[in-house]
Coordinates of C-alpha atoms in Angstrom, one line a residue:
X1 CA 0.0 0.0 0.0
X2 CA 0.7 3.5 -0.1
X3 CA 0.6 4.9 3.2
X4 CA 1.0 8.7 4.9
X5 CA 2.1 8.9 8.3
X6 CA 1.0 12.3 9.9
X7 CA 3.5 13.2 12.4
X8 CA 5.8 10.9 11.2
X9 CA 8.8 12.2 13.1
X10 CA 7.0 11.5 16.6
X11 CA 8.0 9.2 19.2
X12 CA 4.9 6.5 18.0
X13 CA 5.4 8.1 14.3
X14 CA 9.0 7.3 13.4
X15 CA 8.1 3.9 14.3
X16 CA 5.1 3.5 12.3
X17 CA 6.9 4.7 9.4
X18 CA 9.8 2.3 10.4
X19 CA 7.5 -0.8 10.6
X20 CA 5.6 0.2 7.4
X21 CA 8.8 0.4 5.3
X22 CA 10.1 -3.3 6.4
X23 CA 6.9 -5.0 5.5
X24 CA 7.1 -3.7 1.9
X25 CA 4.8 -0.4 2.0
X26 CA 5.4 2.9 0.0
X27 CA 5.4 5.7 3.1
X28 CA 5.3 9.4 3.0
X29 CA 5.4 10.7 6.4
X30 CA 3.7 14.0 7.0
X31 CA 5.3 16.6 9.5
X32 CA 6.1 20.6 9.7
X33 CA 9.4 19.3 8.8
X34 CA 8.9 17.8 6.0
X35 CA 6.9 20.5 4.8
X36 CA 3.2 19.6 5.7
X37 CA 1.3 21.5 8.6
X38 CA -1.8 19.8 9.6
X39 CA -3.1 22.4 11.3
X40 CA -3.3 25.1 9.0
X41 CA -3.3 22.1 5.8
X42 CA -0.3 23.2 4.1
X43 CA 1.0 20.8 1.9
X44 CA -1.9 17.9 2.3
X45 CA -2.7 18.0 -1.0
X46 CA 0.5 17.4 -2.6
X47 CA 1.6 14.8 0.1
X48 CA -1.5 12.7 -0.1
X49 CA -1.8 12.6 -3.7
X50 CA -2.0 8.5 -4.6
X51 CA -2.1 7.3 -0.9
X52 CA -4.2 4.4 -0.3
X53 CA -4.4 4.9 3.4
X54 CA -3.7 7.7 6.2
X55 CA -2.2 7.0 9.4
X56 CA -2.2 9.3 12.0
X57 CA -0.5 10.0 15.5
X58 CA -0.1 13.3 15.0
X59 CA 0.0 15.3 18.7
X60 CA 0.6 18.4 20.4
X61 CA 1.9 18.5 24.6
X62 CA -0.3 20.5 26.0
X63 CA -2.1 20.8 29.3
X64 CA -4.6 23.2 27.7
X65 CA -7.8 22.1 27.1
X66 CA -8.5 24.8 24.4
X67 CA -4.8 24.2 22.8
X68 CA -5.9 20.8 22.7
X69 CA -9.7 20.4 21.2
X70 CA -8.1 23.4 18.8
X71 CA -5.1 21.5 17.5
X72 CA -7.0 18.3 16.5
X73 CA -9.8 20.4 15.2
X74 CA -8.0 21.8 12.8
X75 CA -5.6 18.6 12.0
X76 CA -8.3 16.4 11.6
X77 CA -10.6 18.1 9.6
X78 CA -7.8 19.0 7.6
X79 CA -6.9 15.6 6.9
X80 CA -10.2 14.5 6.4
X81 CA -11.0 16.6 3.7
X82 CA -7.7 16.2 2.0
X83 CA -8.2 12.4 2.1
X84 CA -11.7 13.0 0.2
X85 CA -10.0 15.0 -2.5
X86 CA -7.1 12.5 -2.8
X87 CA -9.3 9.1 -2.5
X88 CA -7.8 8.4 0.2
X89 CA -9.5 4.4 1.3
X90 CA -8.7 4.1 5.1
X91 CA -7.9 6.5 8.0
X92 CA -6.8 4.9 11.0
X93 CA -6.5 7.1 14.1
X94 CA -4.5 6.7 17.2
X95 CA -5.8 7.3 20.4
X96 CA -6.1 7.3 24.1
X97 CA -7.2 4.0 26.4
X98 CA -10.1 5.7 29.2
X99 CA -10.6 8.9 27.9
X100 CA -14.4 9.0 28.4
X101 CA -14.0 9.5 31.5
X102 CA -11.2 12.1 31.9
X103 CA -12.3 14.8 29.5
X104 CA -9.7 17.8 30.0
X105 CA -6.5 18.6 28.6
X106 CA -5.2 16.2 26.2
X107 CA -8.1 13.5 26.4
X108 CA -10.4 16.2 25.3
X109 CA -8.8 17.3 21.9
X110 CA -8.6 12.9 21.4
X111 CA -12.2 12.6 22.1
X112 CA -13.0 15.6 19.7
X113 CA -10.5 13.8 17.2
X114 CA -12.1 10.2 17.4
X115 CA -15.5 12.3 17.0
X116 CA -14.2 13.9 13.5
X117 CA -13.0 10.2 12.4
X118 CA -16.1 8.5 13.0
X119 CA -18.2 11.7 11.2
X120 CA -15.6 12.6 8.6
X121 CA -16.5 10.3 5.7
X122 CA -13.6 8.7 5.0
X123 CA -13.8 4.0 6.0
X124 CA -11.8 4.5 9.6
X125 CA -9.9 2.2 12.1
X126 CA -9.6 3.5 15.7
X127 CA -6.9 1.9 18.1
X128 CA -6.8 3.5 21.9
X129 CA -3.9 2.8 23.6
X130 CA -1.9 3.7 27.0
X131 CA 0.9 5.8 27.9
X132 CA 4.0 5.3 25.9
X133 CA 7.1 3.9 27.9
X134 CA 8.6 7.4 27.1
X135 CA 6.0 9.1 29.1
X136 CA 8.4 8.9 32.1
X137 CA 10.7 10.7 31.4
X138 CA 8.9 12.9 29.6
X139 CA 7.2 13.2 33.4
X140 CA 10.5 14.0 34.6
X141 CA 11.3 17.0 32.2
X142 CA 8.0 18.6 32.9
X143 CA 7.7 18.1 36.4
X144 CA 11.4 19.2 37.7
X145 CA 11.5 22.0 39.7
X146 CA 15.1 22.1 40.7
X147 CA 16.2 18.7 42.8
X148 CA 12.5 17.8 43.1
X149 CA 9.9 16.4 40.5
X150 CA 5.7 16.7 40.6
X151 CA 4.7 13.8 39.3
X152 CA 0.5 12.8 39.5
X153 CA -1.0 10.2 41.6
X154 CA -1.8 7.3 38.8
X155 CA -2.1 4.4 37.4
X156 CA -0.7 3.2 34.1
X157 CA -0.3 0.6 32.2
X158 CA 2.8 1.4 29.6
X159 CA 3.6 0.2 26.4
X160 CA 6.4 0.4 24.0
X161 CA 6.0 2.8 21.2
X162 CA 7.2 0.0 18.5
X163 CA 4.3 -2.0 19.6
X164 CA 1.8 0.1 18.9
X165 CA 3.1 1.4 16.0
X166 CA 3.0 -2.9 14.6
X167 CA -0.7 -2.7 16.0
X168 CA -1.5 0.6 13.8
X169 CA 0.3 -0.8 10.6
X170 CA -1.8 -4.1 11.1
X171 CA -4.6 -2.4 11.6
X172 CA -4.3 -0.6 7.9
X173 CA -3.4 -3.8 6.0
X174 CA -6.4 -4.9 7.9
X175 CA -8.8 -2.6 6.2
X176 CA -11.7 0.0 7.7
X177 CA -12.7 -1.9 10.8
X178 CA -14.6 1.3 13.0
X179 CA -13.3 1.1 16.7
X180 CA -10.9 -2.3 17.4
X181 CA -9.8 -3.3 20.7
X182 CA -7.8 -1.5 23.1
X183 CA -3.9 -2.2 23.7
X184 CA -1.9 -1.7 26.6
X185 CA 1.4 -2.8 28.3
X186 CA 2.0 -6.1 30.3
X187 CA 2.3 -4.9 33.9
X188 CA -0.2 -2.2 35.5
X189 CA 2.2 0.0 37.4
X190 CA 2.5 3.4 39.8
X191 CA 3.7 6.3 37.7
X192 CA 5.5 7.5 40.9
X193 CA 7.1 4.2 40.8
X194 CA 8.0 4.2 37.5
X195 CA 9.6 7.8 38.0
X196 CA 11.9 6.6 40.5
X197 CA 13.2 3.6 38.7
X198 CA 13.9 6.1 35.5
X199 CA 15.7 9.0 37.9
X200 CA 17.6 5.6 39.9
X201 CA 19.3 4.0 36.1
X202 CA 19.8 7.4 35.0
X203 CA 21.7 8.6 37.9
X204 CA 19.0 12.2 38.1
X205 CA 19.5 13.1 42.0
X206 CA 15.9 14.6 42.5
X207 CA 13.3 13.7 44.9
X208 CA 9.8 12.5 44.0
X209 CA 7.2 14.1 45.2
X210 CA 3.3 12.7 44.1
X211 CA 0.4 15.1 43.5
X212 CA -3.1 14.2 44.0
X213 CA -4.6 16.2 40.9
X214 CA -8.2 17.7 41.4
X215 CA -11.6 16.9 38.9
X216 CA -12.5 14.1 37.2
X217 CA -8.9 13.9 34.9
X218 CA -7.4 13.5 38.5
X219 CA -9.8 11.1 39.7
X220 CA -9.4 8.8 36.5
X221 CA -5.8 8.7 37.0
X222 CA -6.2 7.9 40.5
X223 CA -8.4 4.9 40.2
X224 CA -7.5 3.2 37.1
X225 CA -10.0 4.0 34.2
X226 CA -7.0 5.2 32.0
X227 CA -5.9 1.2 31.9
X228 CA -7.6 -1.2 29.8
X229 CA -10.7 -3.2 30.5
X230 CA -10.2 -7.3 30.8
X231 CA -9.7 -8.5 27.6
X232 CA -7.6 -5.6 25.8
X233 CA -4.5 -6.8 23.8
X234 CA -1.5 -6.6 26.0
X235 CA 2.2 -5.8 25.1
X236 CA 5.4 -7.3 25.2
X237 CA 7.6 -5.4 26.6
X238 CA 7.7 -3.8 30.2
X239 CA 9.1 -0.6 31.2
X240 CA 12.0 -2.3 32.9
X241 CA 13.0 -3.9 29.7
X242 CA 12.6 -0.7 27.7
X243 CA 14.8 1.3 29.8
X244 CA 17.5 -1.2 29.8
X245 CA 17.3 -1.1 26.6
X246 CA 17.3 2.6 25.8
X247 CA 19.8 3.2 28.1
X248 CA 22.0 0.7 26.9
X249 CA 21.6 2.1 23.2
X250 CA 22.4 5.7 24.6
X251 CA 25.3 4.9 26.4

């Protein structure tokens, strides 16, 4: 197939353009720095012209509520209509595992993104997954505040980015199958936890310190909604093998 990857330079996006390429696809990856911007469309036409199928796990970080329902707004829409004009077949979407129930920030631009997909016209695929492995210590450089790190009272369930980038390439050789099942890591696990055992291999000197975060995002973090239900696919990889791993690699 031919197949564009919208922010294809990402942590799950380099991946998916990775796993495409070895099992034979034609892949245009579609990024700001490769001259596409979803947000404002420039350059969709030109990049999807002859694609069979659109993948996308295109982001923004963001805390912002209104940064976030704007950004995939405009992205998906975008996308969408460019896909009609192309004939584009297949849009497969990538999204977040619980976010029903935690609808601020983040989780409320994916919701208004999975809304777009299922109205937008164009056969879709939609694959919710958990945090990313590299949500640590991505949790670490947002949360240090000199020796110390914030880090939220939750519960995860992490997965390695390769794997769900195999799960979104599978799901477009697959064909338009609407909503499929959700996919997180092998272990349920305290992000607090998690933090410590990233700052403890890297040799970071900072304290941990966990937040109880207010409203409902808060609470579903808290009390597990943001891990899959029984009977989700489930991962290979734990986060203990990842960061040996990647810290082997870097080193």
């Amino acid at each position: 197939m031919r197949i564009a990857v919208a922010g294809g330079t990402g942590t799950v996006g380099r991946h998916v353009v990775a796993v495409a390429k070895e099992r034979g696809h034609d892949v245009v990856s579609l990024s700001r720095a490769e001259g596409v911007d979803l947000v404002n469309g420039r350059g969709l036409a030109r990049a999807l012209a002859g694609m069979d199928t659109v993948i996308d796990v295109s982001g923004i970080q963001t805390t912002s509520t209104k940064q976030a329902v704007d950004f995939f707004t405009n992205a998906t829409q975008n996308l969408l209509a460019a896909e009609k004009d192309a004939g584009v077949q297949h849009h497969v979407a990538l999204s977040i595992v619980g976010i029903d129930g935690a609808t601020s920030g983040l989780y409320a631009g994916k919701l208004v993104q999975e809304d777009e997909v299922r109205h937008g016209g164009i056969p879709w695929t939609l694959l919710r997954s958990t945090q990313f492995h590299e949500f640590v210590p991505l949790t670490v450089k947002i949360g240090s505040v000199g020796p110390l790190v914030a880090v939220p009272k939750m519960v995860t369930q992490p997965i390695a980015a390769r794997e769900v980038a195999e799960a979104l390439v599978d799901a477009a050789e697959a064909g338009p199958r609407g909503r499929i099942t959700d996919l997180g890591g092998p272990r349920t696990e305290e992000l607090a936890n998690l933090v410590r055992t990233y700052l403890a291999k890297t040799g970071e000197r900072k304290k941990v310190l966990e937040a109880v975060l207010p409203g409902r995002m808060g609470k579903a973090m808290r009390s597990g909604a943001l891990v899959p239900a029984p009977g989700a696919a489930v991962g290979r990889q734990t986060f203990q093998q990842w960061l040996e791993a990647s810290t082997s690699s870097a080193g």
